[in-house]
Amino acid sequence: MPYEPGSPQCRVLIDCKGQIEAMLLALGRIDNSQHIRDQLVSVHNQLEGLHALYRKEIGLG
């Protein structure tokens, strides 16, 4: 069963996190991209924190 987002904001955040995850996988095949990947992980973590706030607001977390 696919995950159902609890709000439009959650859907956006889930989509953004997924796009970053795809970029991380692609960049993993490129030499000298570690600094960029580190920055993307940081942004992903910030999005996850924001997502946690929205989940808490709608009673899912």
PDB file of C-alpha atoms in Angstrom:
ATOM      1  CA  MET A   1       0.000   0.000   0.000  1.00  0.00           C
ATOM      2  CA  PRO A   2       1.516   3.378  -0.986  1.00  0.00           C
ATOM      3  CA  TYR A   3       2.025   6.075   1.620  1.00  0.00           C
ATOM      4  CA  GLU A   4      -0.801   8.610   1.629  1.00  0.00           C
ATOM      5  CA  PRO A   5       0.270  12.111   2.579  1.00  0.00           C
ATOM      6  CA  GLY A   6      -1.830  13.830   5.214  1.00  0.00           C
ATOM      7  CA  SER A   7      -1.816  17.276   3.591  1.00  0.00           C
ATOM      8  CA  PRO A   8      -0.797  19.015   0.372  1.00  0.00           C
ATOM      9  CA  GLN A   9       2.283  20.320   2.198  1.00  0.00           C
ATOM     10  CA  CYS A  10       3.305  16.763   3.124  1.00  0.00           C
ATOM     11  CA  ARG A  11       2.928  15.696  -0.513  1.00  0.00           C
ATOM     12  CA  VAL A  12       5.278  18.488  -1.632  1.00  0.00           C
ATOM     13  CA  LEU A  13       7.817  17.619   1.041  1.00  0.00           C
ATOM     14  CA  ILE A  14       7.685  13.904   0.209  1.00  0.00           C
ATOM     15  CA  ASP A  15       8.189  14.673  -3.483  1.00  0.00           C
ATOM     16  CA  CYS A  16      11.114  17.004  -2.779  1.00  0.00           C
ATOM     17  CA  LYS A  17      12.810  14.464  -0.532  1.00  0.00           C
ATOM     18  CA  GLY A  18      12.390  11.816  -3.229  1.00  0.00           C
ATOM     19  CA  GLN A  19      13.970  14.068  -5.833  1.00  0.00           C
ATOM     20  CA  ILE A  20      16.945  14.707  -3.568  1.00  0.00           C
ATOM     21  CA  GLU A  21      17.311  10.960  -2.970  1.00  0.00           C
ATOM     22  CA  ALA A  22      17.390  10.399  -6.732  1.00  0.00           C
ATOM     23  CA  MET A  23      20.034  13.109  -7.139  1.00  0.00           C
ATOM     24  CA  LEU A  24      22.139  11.538  -4.395  1.00  0.00           C
ATOM     25  CA  LEU A  25      22.049   8.184  -6.180  1.00  0.00           C
ATOM     26  CA  ALA A  26      23.010   9.732  -9.498  1.00  0.00           C
ATOM     27  CA  LEU A  27      25.783  11.867  -8.032  1.00  0.00           C
ATOM     28  CA  GLY A  28      27.209   8.832  -6.262  1.00  0.00           C
ATOM     29  CA  ARG A  29      28.565   7.765  -9.658  1.00  0.00           C
ATOM     30  CA  ILE A  30      30.442  11.022 -10.197  1.00  0.00           C
ATOM     31  CA  ASP A  31      33.916  11.583  -8.795  1.00  0.00           C
ATOM     32  CA  ASN A  32      34.516  14.633  -6.619  1.00  0.00           C
ATOM     33  CA  SER A  33      30.824  15.136  -5.847  1.00  0.00           C
ATOM     34  CA  GLN A  34      30.987  14.424  -2.112  1.00  0.00           C
ATOM     35  CA  HIS A  35      30.687  18.087  -1.098  1.00  0.00           C
ATOM     36  CA  ILE A  36      27.533  18.493  -3.182  1.00  0.00           C
ATOM     37  CA  ARG A  37      26.104  15.238  -1.815  1.00  0.00           C
ATOM     38  CA  ASP A  38      26.794  16.422   1.739  1.00  0.00           C
ATOM     39  CA  GLN A  39      24.863  19.609   1.033  1.00  0.00           C
ATOM     40  CA  LEU A  40      21.975  17.643  -0.450  1.00  0.00           C
ATOM     41  CA  VAL A  41      21.857  15.407   2.626  1.00  0.00           C
ATOM     42  CA  SER A  42      21.682  18.539   4.772  1.00  0.00           C
ATOM     43  CA  VAL A  43      18.771  19.909   2.721  1.00  0.00           C
ATOM     44  CA  HIS A  44      17.052  16.498   2.871  1.00  0.00           C
ATOM     45  CA  ASN A  45      17.384  16.524   6.663  1.00  0.00           C
ATOM     46  CA  GLN A  46      15.894  20.027   6.834  1.00  0.00           C
ATOM     47  CA  LEU A  47      12.962  18.902   4.688  1.00  0.00           C
ATOM     48  CA  GLU A  48      12.492  15.891   6.942  1.00  0.00           C
ATOM     49  CA  GLY A  49      12.343  18.192   9.966  1.00  0.00           C
ATOM     50  CA  LEU A  50       9.743  20.375   8.282  1.00  0.00           C
ATOM     51  CA  HIS A  51       7.788  17.276   7.292  1.00  0.00           C
ATOM     52  CA  ALA A  52       7.820  16.095  10.910  1.00  0.00           C
ATOM     53  CA  LEU A  53       6.315  19.422  11.961  1.00  0.00           C
ATOM     54  CA  TYR A  54       3.487  19.080   9.431  1.00  0.00           C
ATOM     55  CA  ARG A  55       2.844  15.463  10.454  1.00  0.00           C
ATOM     56  CA  LYS A  56       2.628  16.566  14.085  1.00  0.00           C
ATOM     57  CA  GLU A  57       0.188  19.360  13.199  1.00  0.00           C
ATOM     58  CA  ILE A  58      -2.193  16.937  11.478  1.00  0.00           C
ATOM     59  CA  GLY A  59      -1.766  14.252  14.124  1.00  0.00           C
ATOM     60  CA  LEU A  60       0.290  11.677  12.209  1.00  0.00           C
ATOM     61  CA  GLY A  61       3.519  11.869  14.133  1.00  0.00           C
TER      62      GLY A  61
END
